C-alpha atoms as one frame of an Amber mdcrd trajectory, in Angstrom:
protein
 -20.722  -2.317 -20.506 -17.447  -0.451 -20.886 -14.600  -2.444 -19.331 -11.479
  -0.720 -17.998  -8.531  -1.853 -15.900 -10.407  -0.573 -12.847 -13.525  -2.668
 -13.483 -14.176  -5.204 -10.701 -13.732  -8.837 -11.707 -17.165  -9.585 -10.251
 -18.691  -7.284 -12.884 -17.247  -9.134 -15.857 -17.377 -12.760 -14.673 -20.568
 -14.709 -14.037 -18.821 -17.670 -12.402 -18.997 -16.638  -8.731 -16.778 -19.485
  -7.567 -14.025 -18.347  -9.864 -14.525 -14.747  -8.777 -14.075 -15.855  -5.158
 -10.997 -17.912  -6.016  -9.389 -14.973  -7.805 -10.236 -12.703  -4.891  -8.363
 -15.045  -2.564  -5.298 -14.461  -4.768  -5.675 -10.695  -4.470  -7.223 -10.286
  -7.927 -10.136  -7.890  -7.436 -10.057  -5.811 -10.620  -9.199  -6.341 -14.269
  -5.956  -4.462 -13.629  -5.094  -6.851 -10.794  -5.587  -9.740 -13.217  -3.249
  -8.226 -15.794  -0.523  -7.784 -13.180  -0.982 -11.270 -11.739   2.096 -12.356
 -13.628   3.000 -15.971 -14.418   6.094 -17.142 -12.574   7.348 -19.065 -15.592
   6.477 -19.992 -19.150   6.535 -23.496 -20.594   8.775 -24.425 -23.495   7.134
 -24.702 -26.925   5.577 -28.121 -27.543   7.723 -30.063 -30.079   6.281 -31.630
 -33.231   6.577 -35.427 -33.267   4.960 -38.243 -35.160   3.279 -40.923 -33.060
   6.199 -43.302 -33.629   8.549 -40.587 -32.315   6.624 -40.275 -29.035   8.619
 -40.240 -25.795   6.672 -41.293 -22.757   6.186 -38.397 -20.351   7.284 -35.694
 -22.820   4.650 -33.420 -24.426   4.258 -33.489 -28.198   1.987 -32.275 -30.977
   0.895 -33.808 -34.288  -1.950 -33.902 -36.804  -4.022 -36.989 -37.471  -7.305
 -38.320 -38.853 -10.006 -39.768 -36.614 -10.498 -43.472 -37.434 -12.947 -44.548
 -34.735 -14.947 -43.064 -31.866 -16.425 -45.029 -28.952 -18.247 -43.899 -25.808
 -18.198 -46.413 -22.965 -19.083 -46.630 -19.299 -16.178 -46.653 -16.850 -16.697
 -48.082 -13.365 -19.670 -48.463 -11.059 -19.999 -44.732 -10.352 -21.329 -44.007
 -13.793 -18.209 -42.298 -15.076 -18.057 -42.217 -18.846 -15.091 -42.669 -21.154
 -14.633 -41.430 -24.698 -12.022 -43.297 -26.763 -10.899 -41.820 -30.070  -8.523
 -43.723 -32.345  -6.409 -41.478 -34.569  -4.017 -42.198 -37.463  -1.125 -39.823
 -38.261  -0.079 -41.375 -41.611  -0.088 -38.106 -43.595   1.724 -36.147 -40.879
   4.228 -38.954 -40.254   5.045 -39.118 -43.983   5.991 -35.433 -43.926   8.505
 -36.328 -41.209   9.729 -39.431 -43.101   8.192 -41.737 -40.523   5.752 -44.626
 -40.967   2.219 -43.874 -39.844   0.849 -45.189 -36.572  -2.278 -45.058 -34.456
  -2.882 -43.850 -30.893  -5.822 -43.515 -28.541  -7.153 -40.245 -27.200  -9.079
 -40.824 -23.970 -11.458 -38.436 -22.202 -13.122 -39.217 -18.861 -16.178 -37.493
 -17.409 -19.231 -38.250 -15.297 -21.172 -35.760 -17.450 -22.773 -37.447 -20.442
 -23.305 -34.051 -22.066 -19.560 -33.460 -22.202 -18.840 -36.829 -23.809 -21.629
 -36.293 -26.355 -20.253 -32.863 -27.164 -16.714 -34.173 -27.648 -17.827 -37.134
 -29.744 -19.887 -34.726 -31.870 -16.733 -32.747 -32.625 -14.484 -35.739 -33.269
 -16.428 -37.630 -35.941 -14.827 -40.343 -38.001 -12.806 -38.784 -40.810 -12.217
 -35.508 -38.990  -8.735 -34.036 -39.296  -7.454 -32.957 -35.893  -4.441 -31.311
 -34.290  -3.481 -33.017 -31.037  -1.197 -31.808 -28.241  -0.645 -33.766 -25.050
   1.484 -36.069 -22.926   1.852 -39.632 -24.247   1.490 -42.558 -21.884   0.998
 -46.308 -22.103  -2.102 -48.286 -21.070  -2.541 -51.985 -21.845   0.587 -51.816
 -24.004  -1.010 -49.158 -26.237   0.044 -45.527 -26.704  -2.529 -43.265 -25.112
  -3.105 -39.510 -24.663  -5.361 -38.687 -21.724  -7.339 -35.449 -22.069  -5.110
 -33.948 -24.789  -5.839 -30.599 -26.382  -7.640 -31.224 -29.680  -8.481 -28.771
 -32.474 -10.592 -29.667 -35.493  -9.175 -28.611 -38.867 -11.177 -27.257 -41.808
  -9.444 -29.192 -44.631 -10.386 -32.338 -46.500  -8.673 -35.469 -45.266  -7.044
 -38.126 -47.427 -10.258 -40.157 -47.329 -12.175 -37.195 -48.798 -14.226 -36.370
 -45.699 -14.622 -32.766 -44.576 -12.991 -32.436 -41.151 -15.549 -30.093 -39.640
 -18.792 -31.693 -38.450 -21.770 -30.679 -40.553 -24.690 -28.913 -38.985 -27.028
 -31.919 -39.391 -24.394 -34.128 -37.803 -24.034 -31.945 -34.732 -27.708 -31.112
 -34.368 -28.574 -34.249 -32.401 -25.791 -33.732 -29.841 -26.606 -32.260 -26.442
 -24.559 -29.195 -25.558 -23.757 -28.931 -21.838 -24.845 -25.712 -20.173 -21.262
 -24.733 -19.360 -20.111 -24.995 -23.013 -20.700 -22.774 -26.007 -22.995 -24.185
 -28.692 -21.293 -26.515 -31.130 -20.140 -24.416 -34.074 -20.497 -25.688 -37.638
 -17.133 -24.109 -38.288 -13.818 -25.863 -37.586 -11.498 -24.689 -34.844  -8.758
 -23.750 -37.330  -8.565 -23.551 -41.133  -5.331 -25.467 -41.631  -3.091 -27.967
 -39.822  -0.285 -25.394 -39.861  -2.475 -22.876 -38.070  -3.533 -25.462 -35.507
  -0.009 -26.635 -34.821   1.202 -23.059 -34.410  -1.522 -22.552 -31.842  -1.043
 -25.663 -29.685   2.749 -25.491 -29.810   2.928 -21.992 -28.383   4.522 -21.622
 -24.930   2.037 -21.404 -22.041   2.292 -19.156 -18.983   2.162 -20.880 -15.590
   0.673 -19.028 -12.606   0.806 -19.426  -8.854  -2.453 -21.294  -8.266  -4.383
 -22.574  -5.251  -6.660 -25.439  -4.284  -9.593 -23.307  -5.470  -8.363 -22.426
  -8.946  -5.827 -23.962 -11.311  -3.198 -22.212 -13.384  -5.139 -23.039 -16.569
  -8.310 -21.455 -15.214  -6.367 -18.370 -14.125  -4.989 -18.175 -17.664  -8.443
 -18.532 -19.221  -9.856 -15.827 -16.945  -7.095 -13.347 -17.783  -7.492 -13.990
 -21.525 -11.246 -13.375 -21.217 -10.552 -10.035 -19.536  -8.036  -9.094 -22.228
 -10.704  -9.827 -24.860 -13.185  -7.616 -23.056 -10.632  -4.823 -22.736  -9.790
  -5.058 -26.420 -13.464  -4.892 -27.343 -14.049  -1.933 -25.046 -10.957  -0.155
 -26.212 -11.731  -0.362 -29.924 -15.265  -1.315 -30.853 -14.366  -1.396 -34.508
 -11.777  -4.058 -33.859 -13.968  -6.249 -31.710 -15.502  -9.367 -33.175 -19.120
  -8.770 -34.302 -22.191 -10.745 -33.347 -20.605 -12.283 -30.293 -18.343 -14.540
 -32.358 -15.478 -13.744 -30.012 -17.193 -15.863 -27.399 -16.457 -19.111 -29.222
 -15.172 -21.684 -26.792 -11.901 -21.934 -28.653 -11.387 -18.182 -28.772 -11.333
 -17.929 -32.575 -12.819 -15.217 -34.731 -15.899 -15.449 -36.944 -14.196 -17.762
 -39.405 -11.849 -19.437 -36.962  -8.933 -17.201 -37.938  -6.589 -15.558 -35.463
  -5.831 -11.872 -35.150  -2.858 -10.443 -33.254  -2.716 -13.440 -30.916  -4.042
 -16.958 -30.710  -6.606 -15.817 -28.155  -8.253 -13.553 -30.758  -7.346 -10.338
 -28.949  -6.995  -7.350 -31.310  -3.935  -5.367 -30.294  -5.359  -2.113 -31.661
  -8.318  -2.252 -29.277  -6.173  -3.370 -26.379  -3.775  -0.478 -26.898  -6.668
   1.984 -26.529  -7.834   0.336 -23.318  -4.276   0.085 -21.943  -2.398   3.240
 -22.989   1.364   3.294 -22.751   2.978   4.827 -19.668   6.579   5.212 -20.768
   7.421   8.223 -22.940   7.650   7.194 -26.581  11.290   8.249 -27.027  12.390
   6.206 -24.010  10.479   3.163 -25.236  12.120   3.509 -28.646  15.615   3.980
 -27.185  15.229   0.867 -25.021  13.496  -1.184 -27.760  10.576  -1.910 -25.436
   7.076  -3.082 -26.292   3.934  -1.002 -25.999   2.333  -1.686 -22.609  -0.678
  -3.436 -24.168   1.569  -5.583 -26.349   3.625  -6.522 -23.291   0.566  -7.702
 -21.360  -0.571  -9.684 -24.388   2.805 -11.401 -24.782   2.996 -12.224 -21.085
  -0.424 -13.831 -20.840  -0.584 -15.192 -24.409   3.050 -15.442 -25.582   3.901
 -16.174 -29.187   7.349 -17.400 -28.129   9.487 -17.557 -25.020  11.648 -14.794
 -26.494   8.662 -12.450 -26.769   7.508 -13.450 -23.287  10.823 -12.447 -21.742
  10.939  -9.265 -23.797   7.476  -8.388 -22.460   8.593  -9.067 -18.883  11.641
  -6.853 -19.447   9.365  -4.072 -20.725   7.133  -4.051 -17.667  10.112  -4.471
 -15.341  11.676  -1.338 -16.810   8.331   0.425 -16.554   8.224  -0.381 -12.823
  11.737   0.973 -12.369  10.956   4.148 -14.305   7.696   4.881 -12.458   9.352
   4.143  -9.110  12.319   6.414  -9.743  10.141   9.194 -11.170   7.956   9.088
  -8.059  10.961   9.203  -5.745  12.609  12.069  -7.630   9.368  14.062  -7.646
   8.935  13.475  -3.907  12.453  14.671  -3.307  11.932  17.785  -5.408   8.656
  18.629  -3.656  10.275  18.212  -0.228  13.159  20.447  -1.300  10.740  23.274
  -2.059   9.324  23.230   1.485  10.539  25.648   4.174  12.392  24.643   7.339
  14.011  26.418  10.297  17.770  26.885   9.729  19.827  25.489  12.639  23.372
  26.863  12.259  24.550  26.880  15.913  26.888  23.963  16.653  28.110  25.101
  20.107  26.259  22.424  22.081  27.103  19.808  19.483  30.837  20.510  19.668
  30.752  20.564  23.490  29.122  17.135  23.537  31.686  15.700  21.107  34.548
  17.131  23.202  33.127  15.502  26.353  32.943  11.999  24.906  35.223   9.420
  26.585  36.113   8.062  23.135  37.033   9.427  19.741  34.545   9.519  16.892
  35.245   7.364  13.872  35.956   8.996  10.549  32.559   7.907   9.287  30.758
   9.485  12.242  32.562  12.814  11.746  31.756  12.824   8.044  28.048  12.139
   8.616  27.825  14.733  11.434  29.357  17.354   9.123  26.915  16.463   6.324
  23.976  16.771   8.714  25.262  20.120   9.999  25.410  21.483   6.463  21.898
  20.214   5.688  20.393  21.679   8.874  21.934  25.081   8.260  19.743  25.505
   5.174  16.192  26.886   5.069  14.777  23.798   3.360  14.270  20.516   5.221
  17.025  17.946   5.456  15.944  14.540   4.202  18.617  12.003   5.177  18.707
   8.262   5.751  21.475   7.000   8.029  22.223   3.332   7.460  24.541   2.108
  10.179  26.011  -1.227  11.074  24.804  -2.657  14.358  26.836  -0.850  17.026
  28.334   1.708  14.623  27.396   4.686  16.801  24.226   6.059  15.195  22.960
   7.355  18.558  25.918   9.744  18.905  25.269  11.061  15.391  21.581  11.561
  16.194  22.428  13.380  19.449  24.819  15.688  17.605  22.018  16.640  15.206
  19.517  17.171  18.035  21.948  19.370  19.986  22.478  21.459  16.854  18.711
  22.046  16.712  18.440  22.796  20.447  21.506  25.036  20.378  19.830  27.039
  17.621  16.837  27.654  19.887  14.515  24.892  18.680  13.156  21.510  19.749
  14.116  18.021  18.582  12.272  14.706  18.914  13.664  11.173  18.620  11.021
   8.509  18.005  11.820   4.875  18.897   9.652   1.850  18.008   9.445   0.336
  21.513   9.275   1.601  25.069  12.342  -0.426  26.051  14.373   1.255  23.307
  12.964   4.718  24.080  13.881   4.387  27.763  17.349   3.182  26.825  17.841
   6.116  24.434  16.626   8.480  27.152  19.118   7.148  29.702  22.005   7.218
  27.230  21.264  10.706  25.895  20.583  12.202  29.344  23.897  10.815  30.634
  25.811  12.205  27.647  24.144  15.626  27.998  24.904  15.738  31.743  28.551
  14.802  31.073  28.718  17.567  28.470  27.404  20.136  30.977  29.869  19.015
  33.647  32.930  19.130  31.377  32.055  22.148  29.237  34.261  25.231  29.471
  32.334  28.371  30.658  31.678  30.989  27.991  33.459  34.361  27.790  31.133
  35.783  30.463  32.004  32.998  32.898  28.568  31.370  32.580  28.600  27.573
  32.665  27.021  25.722  29.774  23.536  24.566  30.801  22.258  21.158  29.791
  19.035  21.224  27.744  16.111  19.190  29.135  15.892  15.581  27.901  12.248
  14.471  28.160  10.866  10.938  27.986   7.366  10.444  26.547   5.866   6.946
  26.314   2.411   5.453  26.410   3.219   3.499  29.553   4.126   6.496  31.716
   2.117   7.434  34.779  -0.395  10.183  34.118   1.374  12.898  36.137   4.750
  12.270  34.478   3.129  12.163  31.051   1.389  15.498  31.654   4.660  17.128
  32.744   6.403  15.851  29.609   3.603  17.073  27.334   3.555  20.477  29.079
   7.303  20.964  28.652   7.135  20.111  24.952   4.042  22.290  24.417   5.762
  25.306  26.040   8.139  25.550  23.081  11.188  25.450  25.357  14.274  24.180
  23.507  14.579  20.534  24.533  15.130  16.976  23.370  12.078  14.683  23.465
  12.615  10.911  23.339   9.307   9.253  22.551   7.528   6.170  21.293   4.428
   6.260  19.105   3.094   8.783  21.631   4.870  11.470  19.581   2.355  10.919
  16.782  -0.701  11.533  18.985  -2.696  14.763  18.850  -1.940  15.403  22.536
   1.765  15.849  21.763   2.524  19.386  20.626   6.000  20.785  19.934   5.449
  24.278  18.513   9.184  24.910  18.139  10.046  21.569  16.506  12.926  21.785
  14.011  14.261  18.183  13.851  12.638  14.756  13.865  14.811  11.662  14.222
  13.118   8.335  13.376  14.875   5.220  14.676  14.264   2.000  12.731  12.099
   3.780  10.152  10.456   0.593   8.808   8.499   0.290  12.056   6.516   3.454
  11.334   4.060   4.341   8.592   4.244   7.412   6.397   1.096   8.865   7.969
   2.768   8.719  11.387   5.939  10.389  10.155   3.919  13.015   8.326   2.021
  13.874  11.510   5.247  15.386  12.890   5.170  18.006  10.126   2.133  19.664
  11.664   3.580  20.034  15.175   5.464  23.314  14.607   3.376  26.505  14.906
   5.386  28.106  12.123   4.012  25.551   9.680   7.545  24.834   8.490   8.627
  21.249   7.944  11.108  19.802  10.431  14.440  18.465   9.280  14.219  14.665
   9.035  16.886  12.131   9.981  15.901   8.482   9.529  18.112   5.788  11.065
  18.177   2.055  10.482  20.483  -0.794  11.403  18.705  -3.134   8.997  21.242
  -3.980   6.271  20.108  -2.440   2.997  21.975  -3.022  -0.264  22.845   0.244
  -1.993  20.688  -0.589  -5.017  17.787  -1.396  -2.691  18.301   1.894  -0.863
  18.159   3.688  -4.214  14.873   1.942  -4.971  13.191   2.327  -1.594  14.697
   5.611  -0.345  15.561   7.393  -3.558  13.996  10.618  -2.284  16.538  10.852
   0.556  20.224  11.639   0.851  21.808   8.442   2.123  24.775   8.046   4.474
  26.409   4.807   5.548  28.258   4.087   8.800  30.333   0.975   8.273  33.255
   1.566  10.657  32.809   0.221  14.199  33.997   2.380  17.119  37.340   1.557
  18.690  37.436  -1.146  21.346  34.834  -3.324  19.636  35.847  -6.963  19.351
  34.607  -9.009  16.377  31.782 -11.417  17.202  32.639 -15.038  16.528  29.699
 -16.850  14.954  29.121 -20.611  15.009  26.413 -22.744  13.403  25.447 -25.546
  15.807  23.481 -28.554  14.459  20.864 -29.234  17.122  21.191 -32.971  16.578
  24.854 -32.852  17.662  24.456 -33.409  21.404  28.184 -33.150  22.154  28.491
 -29.777  20.401  25.335 -28.471  22.090  26.746 -29.493  25.470  30.046 -27.732
  24.766  28.133 -24.576  23.816  26.196 -24.591  27.104  29.390 -25.192  29.076
  31.030 -22.222  27.349  28.064 -19.986  28.192  28.294 -21.059  31.846  31.973
 -20.044  31.875  31.063 -16.591  30.575  28.295 -16.268  33.171  30.762 -17.157
  35.923  33.032 -14.432  34.535  30.298 -11.860  35.187  28.903 -11.698  31.653
  25.366 -12.195  30.300  23.718 -14.379  27.648  20.641 -14.042  25.444  18.689
 -17.058  24.219  16.242 -16.270  21.382  13.217 -18.288  20.236  10.674 -17.503
  17.519   7.571 -18.379  19.548   6.370 -17.588  23.060   4.544 -20.852  23.828
   2.470 -23.522  22.111  -0.495 -21.147  21.873   1.581 -18.719  19.805   0.778
 -19.912  16.271   2.699 -17.398  14.199   5.515 -16.360  16.501   7.069 -12.950
  16.989  10.057 -13.609  14.782  10.654 -12.615  11.188  10.486 -16.292  10.276
  11.226 -17.072   6.677   9.679 -19.570   4.297  12.419 -20.265   1.803   9.936
 -20.774  -1.024   8.810 -17.148  -0.794  10.565 -13.852  -1.301   9.413 -12.246
   1.928   9.220 -13.197   5.617   5.942 -14.867   6.499   4.344 -17.030   9.147
   6.437 -19.977  10.321   6.642 -22.580   7.585   9.477 -25.023   7.239  11.855
 -23.908   4.554  13.819 -27.062   3.827  10.979 -29.447   4.603  11.752 -33.085
   4.062   9.627 -34.720   1.417   7.847 -37.980   2.011   8.130 -40.978  -0.281
   4.935 -39.857  -1.973   6.620 -36.605  -2.929   4.473 -34.354  -0.760   5.930
 -31.760   1.556   6.127 -32.965   5.130   4.344 -30.910   7.804   6.569 -28.115
   9.172   8.504 -29.028  12.266   7.401 -27.049  15.324   9.436 -24.043  16.384
  11.020 -23.919  19.816   9.231 -21.691  22.312  10.463 -19.377  25.055   8.574
 -21.348  27.701   9.931 -24.693  26.495  13.558 -23.594  26.176  13.591 -21.768
  29.528  12.392 -24.938  31.285  14.786 -27.143  29.316  17.884 -25.037  30.001
  17.086 -24.592  33.681  17.264 -28.393  34.078  20.714 -28.729  32.474  23.615
 -29.461  34.824  25.640 -26.681  33.154  23.221 -24.086  34.525  22.659 -25.311
  38.064  22.475 -22.329  40.382  21.978 -19.861  37.503  18.766 -17.832  37.417
  16.787 -17.442  34.186  14.308 -14.777  33.132  12.046 -14.432  30.103  10.924
 -11.508  27.959   8.240 -11.505  25.225   5.974  -9.090  23.445   3.099 -10.111
  25.739   4.802  -8.659  28.820   3.585  -5.254  29.963   5.923  -2.276  30.163
   6.530  -2.589  33.895   7.496  -6.243  33.523   9.836  -5.427  30.650  11.590
  -2.766  32.725  11.962  -5.137  35.660  13.262  -7.988  33.496  15.842  -5.804
  31.725  16.997  -4.303  35.032  17.539  -7.773  36.525  19.380  -8.919  33.401
  21.651  -5.851  33.277  22.494  -6.132  37.004  23.376  -9.821  36.724  20.626
 -10.969  39.076  19.232 -13.063  36.198  22.210 -13.407  33.814  20.415 -15.518
  31.168  17.528 -13.930  29.283  15.300 -16.232  27.180  13.320 -14.004  24.837
  11.597 -13.613  21.511  12.914 -11.190  18.922  11.603  -8.333  21.059  15.295
  -7.786  21.926  16.199  -7.376  18.251  16.383  -3.582  18.154  18.189  -1.218
  20.477  18.660  -3.339  23.609  22.088  -2.409  24.952  23.579  -4.425  27.806
  27.389  -4.076  27.597  27.976  -7.186  29.743  26.149  -9.440  27.235  28.749
 -11.555  25.442  26.790 -14.598  24.179  23.627 -15.035  22.152  21.982 -18.319
  21.165  19.311 -18.332  18.434  17.211 -21.498  18.211  15.699 -22.427  14.803
  18.156 -19.979  13.234  17.614 -21.508   9.790  14.041 -20.225   9.928  14.992
 -16.539  10.320  15.913 -13.976   7.675  19.582 -13.047   7.460  18.997  -9.364
   8.194  17.255 -10.258  11.428  19.992 -12.688  12.472  22.501  -9.896  11.856
  20.443  -7.569  14.055  20.179 -10.160  16.828  23.904 -10.836  16.703  24.475
  -7.127  17.244  23.018  -7.381  20.762  26.359  -8.759  22.000  29.886  -7.442
  21.728  28.928  -3.985  22.950  31.156  -3.927  26.026  34.594  -4.455  24.522
  34.828  -8.120  25.587  35.145 -11.098  23.229  31.670 -12.225  22.146  30.012
 -15.231  20.551  26.855 -15.920  18.517  25.552 -19.499  18.322  23.020 -20.285
  15.580  21.252 -23.532  16.481  19.863 -25.134  13.338  18.005 -28.178  12.077
  18.685 -27.382   8.421  19.386 -30.328   6.153  22.897 -30.547   4.654  23.041
 -28.693   1.348  19.710 -26.961   1.906  18.980 -23.296   1.325  18.753 -22.837
   5.085  22.291 -24.117   5.502  23.513 -21.754   2.761  21.954 -18.755   4.481
  23.518 -19.605   7.823  26.887 -19.975   6.122  26.563 -16.348   4.967  25.887
 -15.024   8.468  28.677 -17.195   9.875  31.306 -16.037   7.405  30.771 -12.258
   7.438  29.743  -9.417   9.722  29.385  -6.934   6.841  25.737  -5.920   6.820
  25.799  -4.839   3.178  27.180  -8.205   2.054  24.592 -10.004   4.177  21.767
  -7.955   2.674  22.926  -8.654  -0.879  23.176 -12.389  -0.190  19.822 -12.404
   1.583  18.037 -10.945  -1.424  19.972 -13.162  -3.824  19.096 -16.352  -1.954
  15.485 -15.412  -1.439  14.977 -14.950  -5.164  16.698 -18.201  -6.129  14.783
 -20.550  -8.390  12.123 -18.088  -9.524  12.275 -17.488 -13.264  10.940 -13.976
 -12.831  12.937 -13.186  -9.702  10.639 -11.485  -7.209   7.436 -11.878  -9.212
   4.336 -11.957  -7.046   6.353 -11.092  -3.968   5.372  -7.482  -3.932   2.348
  -8.034  -1.690   0.578  -4.676  -1.648   3.466  -3.009  -3.373   3.309  -2.034
  -7.038   6.772  -3.555  -7.488   6.063  -7.064  -8.697   8.809  -7.671 -11.232
  11.650  -5.360 -10.254  14.580  -7.046  -8.477  16.606  -4.547  -6.533  19.852
  -6.514  -6.667  19.829  -8.156 -10.087  18.292  -5.116 -11.757  20.760  -2.589
 -10.313  21.946  -1.344 -13.712  18.374  -1.087 -14.960  17.399   1.011 -11.910
  20.355   3.347 -12.450  19.423   3.764 -16.132  15.772   4.458 -15.231  16.808
   7.031 -12.642  19.050   8.900 -15.078  16.317   9.019 -17.728  13.724  10.056
 -15.140  15.989  12.897 -13.976  16.344  14.120 -17.557  12.589  13.974 -18.115
  11.778  15.829 -14.886  14.367  18.493 -15.710  12.343  19.260 -18.869   8.864
  18.718 -17.381   8.910  18.734 -13.531   5.143  18.203 -13.159   4.838  15.744
 -16.088   2.277  17.977 -17.778   3.213  16.477 -21.133   3.108  12.868 -19.883
  -0.416  12.424 -18.536  -0.338   8.619 -18.354   3.034   8.607 -16.592   1.799
  11.239 -14.127  -1.189   9.037 -13.293   1.009   5.968 -12.836   3.329   7.922
 -10.527   0.350   9.050  -8.451  -0.964   5.482  -8.217   2.488   4.241  -7.243
   2.829   6.874  -4.530  -0.572   6.028  -3.074   0.112   2.305  -3.062   3.722
   2.334  -1.866   3.894   4.433   1.264   6.519   2.095   2.694   8.855   3.063
  -0.147   8.299   6.823  -0.004   9.564   7.696   3.427   9.228  11.440   3.304
   6.329  12.310   1.059
């Protein structure tokens, strides 16, 4: 059978339990196994004589077997093999007196003990590596790694068991037959093998790190054999239990994996000149040195090679996507009459940043190829005004524009805001030279929750091709929505939509031309991350807040501090009495909500996941304590309503389970002041705009990601009044949770918060974000720490594509780029 990186694991492994365990880790193919990277590598095992042993520290030495005894251990029939070894010759080479130690092996399988005792006959020279301990005042190694050596010992005995000696031993079915050959030919060879650093993998209760390692090495052997049959070991000798060749010798690595064969099975992706300039390994050599490292230096060099490869493939894919989009046709939109009239009618002045971005968009939309722009704006920085300016430029040029929002609440809010601004523009606009007043273009709302008659009217208006602005939810991606004159698509909070959905807008226009694309997000994105994720787009940042905005004061409140909690509630009551509003945010709806609606963070991982305590206290036994329960909307609403500070104040709740009509009613009551305190999940995170809201309380704040806390904080301070954010926490002093909250407390700069968020999430992992890629092909690349590497990869990719735009001369790279594009739709926002 020919084995490739695409071969299923189930086709090359007969152990079905192990196949299932690997599948649970996301390892389905041989390629998945190769990219299941270890998160660290152990230090080399030091050489020490027995008298130099340090309890609890690994060591390696050579010795001669003096005695072997198999005994019963306990009433359950467990067996015990005791081997007494003497290191006199090895100790003398280290100027130490010789000593003896016991090697102990436990098993309930008699076949295993017979097999081991058959290998470790009296007089055999062995290499031992393990952790020394003490039992009954004697030095003992429990289940050490042992290799037999093919040299004569000082007593004149041959170390390898003879065939007639091993013939009466019973070989267990799960072991290879006992070989008459030794494991290694010399003590030096054996010590070099056992002292090598070992990779350590994220394991599970179903499979250990060692078994993961063994499985990956087996697949590398198969790949090497398939890639170069001449280099593979003949007659099945490569299947020796110890992984040695026909005479016990090693080839390119201790695991007997010929690099020549592996290189044919795993061709290099990076162009040769780039690999030479960067002093990088061949791809096959890198995989070999990651999963079977000769030294820690070579391990880290291999990781650096594949990390650069990820950066280069990523940047090449993004640059190609950008070039392909630039060759598409779009409707030019040069008329800025409506846009300028809207800006002139505003009751406030635009910030310098807003004017700069609006001018950049105007220049892009005047061209006959599609604009591709990402607008990253601080919470409350005025992205909606920028989006409206772009849409009015499209409508003023005789075309249609659509703004797509992720939720109905946000879509309705956008519709109200935009309609009001358009009406104000029409009222205040100066008549043209013919005395005709400026007419306001239609602003249409299209959501899934609309009544049928209203929905049909909205669809009919859009389908007529009449120049208009459509504000929609996911309904804009349906086949029933047609906009034959569409020239601009604005996507709000782009990460909430898939590429397929965004691409569906391209087919709406009858002309077949691609619409201009403006993507907006308030999620803080570091500039290096934006280059990695949105490298096919032009990127603009809005960092300046509009005039009149007051800074939001942020406080971290320990929940255990009853006095401080009481003062916080009293303050909120004062603001309510002053006619203001307050949000209270919880991660879960009720006790039946197991995972919660929040972007709750486990601090041991690199990405948000289901609620798991981040700074869990550890019990005396050293195990992680069960995660403390998260506060729920139902619980907190009942608790606050009973407090004396809120007597006479009405509460309301809002969660993702509420239907659209309920959401509208709740938000209307909150905005009017009928119910001035809103207890909600993170459904309010994006786009909710109630100017009277001046306070927000986030319970279990230490369990949220920083970017989400920054978004939630942005729900207040929108009305020009002083505002406060209270982050209620149960984080332990000095914990990672406390550090994260200190970041959000000390700064309102979204870029700084994003940088710190990524830095803190990657803390403690030797390989940074290894294994955090999920379905992404980016498993090693770290967008903050590897900023310079990403820039270098982008520059080299640009030079390569300038010479060979379609990568006709780099077939392997072209294939890797295609695979990356198919597997990373969330990174490629416009292709």
